[in-house]
Amino acid sequence: MDVEKAKEKSQLKQLMFTTLFGPLGLFYSNKIIAVFLSIFIIPSILAFGFGLFFGWPFSMLVGVICVRQHNIKVQPFLAFQKRKAQYEQGRINGNA
């Protein structure tokens, strides 16, 4: 993961995307799982309609979990960025 580009993702955005777009909304948080669930859920919606009742809520749950895991993984990078910014401004090591 690129330290300079590390950012937290929004739980609300993820929930909105998966509510509106179902498994396609997972592309915000995890592209691999989005492709996998789209391959299985979208045909089940078209064929039997079960994807709406089981797959859609499942993709919403998976999306929230993926964003949570991403944010946990990004925390050390964000702490590093904050510490680096403080160092560059001279607020660390008593230079303030």
Coordinates of N, CA and C in Angstrom, one line a residue:
M1 N 0.8 -1.2 0.0 CA 0.0 0.0 0.0 C 0.9 1.2 0.0
D2 N 0.5 2.2 -0.8 CA 1.3 3.4 -0.9 C 1.0 4.3 0.3
V3 N 2.1 4.6 1.0 CA 2.0 5.4 2.3 C 1.4 6.8 2.0
E4 N 1.8 7.4 0.9 CA 1.3 8.7 0.7 C -0.2 8.8 0.3
K5 N -0.7 7.7 -0.3 CA -2.1 7.7 -0.8 C -3.1 7.0 0.1
A6 N -2.6 6.6 1.3 CA -3.5 5.8 2.2 C -4.6 6.7 2.8
K7 N -5.8 6.3 2.6 CA -7.0 7.0 3.2 C -8.0 6.1 3.7
E8 N -8.7 6.5 4.7 CA -9.8 5.7 5.2 C -11.0 5.8 4.2
K9 N -11.8 4.8 4.2 CA -13.0 4.8 3.4 C -14.2 4.9 4.3
S10 N -15.3 5.5 3.7 CA -16.5 5.8 4.4 C -17.4 4.6 4.5
Q11 N -17.9 4.3 5.7 CA -18.9 3.2 5.9 C -20.2 3.6 5.2
L12 N -20.6 4.9 5.4 CA -21.8 5.4 4.8 C -21.8 5.3 3.3
K13 N -20.7 5.7 2.7 CA -20.6 5.6 1.2 C -20.8 4.1 0.8
Q14 N -20.1 3.2 1.5 CA -20.2 1.8 1.1 C -21.6 1.3 1.2
L15 N -22.3 1.7 2.3 CA -23.6 1.2 2.5 C -24.6 1.8 1.4
M16 N -24.3 3.0 1.1 CA -25.1 3.7 0.0 C -24.9 3.0 -1.3
F17 N -23.6 2.7 -1.7 CA -23.3 2.0 -2.9 C -23.9 0.7 -3.0
T18 N -23.8 -0.1 -2.0 CA -24.3 -1.5 -2.0 C -25.9 -1.5 -1.9
T19 N -26.4 -0.5 -1.3 CA -27.9 -0.4 -1.2 C -28.5 -0.1 -2.6
L20 N -27.8 0.8 -3.3 CA -28.3 1.2 -4.6 C -27.9 0.2 -5.7
F21 N -26.7 -0.3 -5.7 CA -26.1 -1.1 -6.8 C -25.9 -2.6 -6.4
G22 N -26.1 -3.0 -5.2 CA -25.9 -4.4 -4.8 C -24.5 -4.8 -4.9
P23 N -24.2 -5.9 -5.4 CA -22.8 -6.4 -5.4 C -21.8 -5.5 -6.2
L24 N -22.4 -4.7 -7.2 CA -21.5 -3.8 -8.0 C -21.0 -2.6 -7.1
G25 N -21.7 -2.3 -6.0 CA -21.3 -1.3 -5.1 C -20.1 -1.7 -4.3
L26 N -19.7 -3.0 -4.3 CA -18.5 -3.4 -3.6 C -17.2 -3.0 -4.3
F27 N -17.3 -2.5 -5.5 CA -16.1 -2.1 -6.2 C -15.5 -0.9 -5.4
Y28 N -16.2 -0.2 -4.6 CA -15.7 0.9 -3.7 C -14.7 0.3 -2.7
S29 N -15.0 -0.9 -2.2 CA -14.1 -1.4 -1.1 C -13.2 -2.6 -1.5
N30 N -13.7 -3.5 -2.3 CA -13.0 -4.7 -2.6 C -13.3 -5.2 -4.0
K31 N -12.5 -5.0 -4.9 CA -12.8 -5.3 -6.3 C -12.9 -6.8 -6.5
I32 N -12.1 -7.6 -5.9 CA -12.1 -9.1 -6.1 C -13.4 -9.6 -5.6
I33 N -13.9 -9.3 -4.4 CA -15.1 -9.8 -3.9 C -16.3 -9.2 -4.7
A34 N -16.2 -8.0 -5.2 CA -17.2 -7.4 -6.1 C -17.4 -8.3 -7.3
V35 N -16.3 -8.7 -7.9 CA -16.4 -9.5 -9.2 C -17.0 -10.9 -8.8
F36 N -16.6 -11.5 -7.7 CA -17.0 -12.8 -7.3 C -18.5 -12.8 -7.0
L37 N -19.0 -11.8 -6.2 CA -20.4 -11.8 -5.9 C -21.3 -11.4 -7.0
S38 N -20.8 -10.5 -7.9 CA -21.5 -10.1 -9.1 C -21.8 -11.3 -10.0
I39 N -20.7 -12.2 -10.1 CA -20.9 -13.4 -11.0 C -22.0 -14.3 -10.4
F40 N -22.1 -14.4 -9.1 CA -23.1 -15.3 -8.6 C -24.5 -14.6 -8.3
I41 N -24.5 -13.4 -7.9 CA -25.8 -12.8 -7.4 C -26.6 -12.2 -8.6
I42 N -25.9 -11.6 -9.6 CA -26.7 -11.0 -10.7 C -27.4 -12.0 -11.5
P43 N -26.8 -13.2 -11.9 CA -27.6 -14.2 -12.6 C -28.7 -14.8 -11.7
S44 N -28.5 -14.9 -10.4 CA -29.6 -15.4 -9.6 C -30.8 -14.4 -9.5
I45 N -30.5 -13.1 -9.6 CA -31.6 -12.2 -9.6 C -32.4 -12.3 -10.9
L46 N -31.6 -12.5 -12.0 CA -32.3 -12.6 -13.3 C -33.0 -13.9 -13.5
A47 N -32.5 -15.0 -12.9 CA -33.1 -16.3 -13.1 C -34.2 -16.6 -12.1
F48 N -33.9 -16.4 -10.9 CA -34.9 -16.8 -9.8 C -35.4 -15.7 -8.9
G49 N -34.7 -14.6 -8.9 CA -35.1 -13.5 -8.0 C -34.6 -13.6 -6.6
F50 N -33.9 -14.8 -6.3 CA -33.4 -15.0 -4.9 C -32.3 -14.0 -4.6
G51 N -31.6 -13.5 -5.6 CA -30.5 -12.6 -5.3 C -30.9 -11.3 -4.6
L52 N -32.2 -10.9 -4.9 CA -32.7 -9.7 -4.2 C -32.9 -9.9 -2.7
F53 N -33.3 -11.1 -2.3 CA -33.6 -11.3 -0.9 C -32.4 -11.8 -0.1
F54 N -31.5 -12.5 -0.7 CA -30.4 -13.0 0.0 C -29.1 -12.3 -0.4
G55 N -28.8 -12.2 -1.7 CA -27.6 -11.6 -2.2 C -27.4 -10.2 -1.9
W56 N -28.5 -9.4 -2.1 CA -28.3 -7.9 -2.0 C -28.0 -7.6 -0.5
P57 N -28.7 -8.1 0.5 CA -28.3 -7.8 1.9 C -27.0 -8.3 2.2
F58 N -26.6 -9.5 1.7 CA -25.3 -10.1 1.9 C -24.2 -9.2 1.4
S59 N -24.4 -8.6 0.2 CA -23.4 -7.7 -0.3 C -23.3 -6.5 0.5
M60 N -24.4 -6.0 1.1 CA -24.3 -4.8 2.0 C -23.5 -5.1 3.2
L61 N -23.7 -6.3 3.8 CA -22.9 -6.7 5.0 C -21.5 -6.9 4.6
V62 N -21.2 -7.6 3.5 CA -19.8 -7.8 3.1 C -19.1 -6.4 2.9
G63 N -19.8 -5.5 2.3 CA -19.2 -4.2 2.0 C -18.8 -3.4 3.3
V64 N -19.7 -3.5 4.3 CA -19.3 -2.8 5.5 C -18.1 -3.5 6.2
I65 N -18.1 -4.8 6.1 CA -16.9 -5.5 6.7 C -15.7 -5.2 6.0
C66 N -15.7 -5.1 4.7 CA -14.5 -4.8 3.9 C -14.0 -3.4 4.2
V67 N -14.9 -2.5 4.3 CA -14.4 -1.1 4.6 C -13.8 -1.1 6.0
R68 N -14.4 -1.8 6.9 CA -13.9 -1.8 8.3 C -12.5 -2.4 8.3
Q69 N -12.3 -3.5 7.6 CA -10.9 -4.1 7.5 C -9.9 -3.2 6.8
H70 N -10.4 -2.5 5.8 CA -9.5 -1.6 5.1 C -9.1 -0.5 6.0
N71 N -10.0 0.1 6.8 CA -9.7 1.2 7.7 C -8.7 0.7 8.8
I72 N -8.9 -0.5 9.3 CA -8.0 -1.0 10.3 C -6.6 -1.2 9.7
K73 N -6.5 -1.6 8.4 CA -5.2 -1.8 7.8 C -4.5 -0.4 7.5
V74 N -5.3 0.6 7.3 CA -4.7 1.9 6.9 C -4.3 2.7 8.1
Q75 N -4.8 2.4 9.3 CA -4.5 3.2 10.5 C -3.0 3.5 10.7
P76 N -2.1 2.5 10.6 CA -0.7 2.8 10.9 C -0.1 3.8 9.8
F77 N -0.6 3.7 8.6 CA -0.1 4.6 7.6 C -0.6 6.0 7.9
L78 N -1.8 6.2 8.4 CA -2.4 7.5 8.7 C -1.6 8.1 9.9
A79 N -1.3 7.2 10.9 CA -0.5 7.7 12.0 C 0.9 8.2 11.5
F80 N 1.5 7.4 10.6 CA 2.8 7.8 10.1 C 2.7 9.2 9.3
Q81 N 1.6 9.4 8.5 CA 1.4 10.6 7.8 C 1.3 11.8 8.8
K82 N 0.5 11.6 9.9 CA 0.3 12.6 10.9 C 1.6 13.0 11.6
R83 N 2.4 11.9 11.9 CA 3.7 12.1 12.6 C 4.6 12.9 11.7
K84 N 4.6 12.5 10.4 CA 5.5 13.1 9.4 C 5.2 14.6 9.3
A85 N 3.9 14.9 9.2 CA 3.5 16.3 9.0 C 3.9 17.1 10.2
Q86 N 3.7 16.5 11.4 CA 4.1 17.2 12.7 C 5.6 17.5 12.7
Y87 N 6.4 16.5 12.2 CA 7.9 16.6 12.2 C 8.3 17.7 11.2
E88 N 7.6 17.7 10.0 CA 8.0 18.7 9.0 C 7.6 20.2 9.5
Q89 N 6.6 20.3 10.3 CA 6.2 21.6 10.8 C 7.0 22.0 12.1
G90 N 7.9 21.1 12.5 CA 8.8 21.4 13.7 C 8.1 21.2 15.0
R91 N 7.0 20.5 15.1 CA 6.3 20.3 16.4 C 6.8 19.1 17.1
I92 N 7.7 18.4 16.6 CA 8.3 17.2 17.3 C 9.7 17.6 17.6
N93 N 10.2 17.0 18.7 CA 11.6 17.2 19.2 C 11.8 18.6 19.8
G94 N 10.7 19.2 20.2 CA 10.9 20.5 20.9 C 11.2 21.7 20.1
N95 N 11.0 21.7 18.8 CA 11.3 22.8 17.9 C 10.2 23.8 17.8
A96 N 9.1 23.6 18.5 CA 7.9 24.4 18.3 C 8.1 25.8 18.9

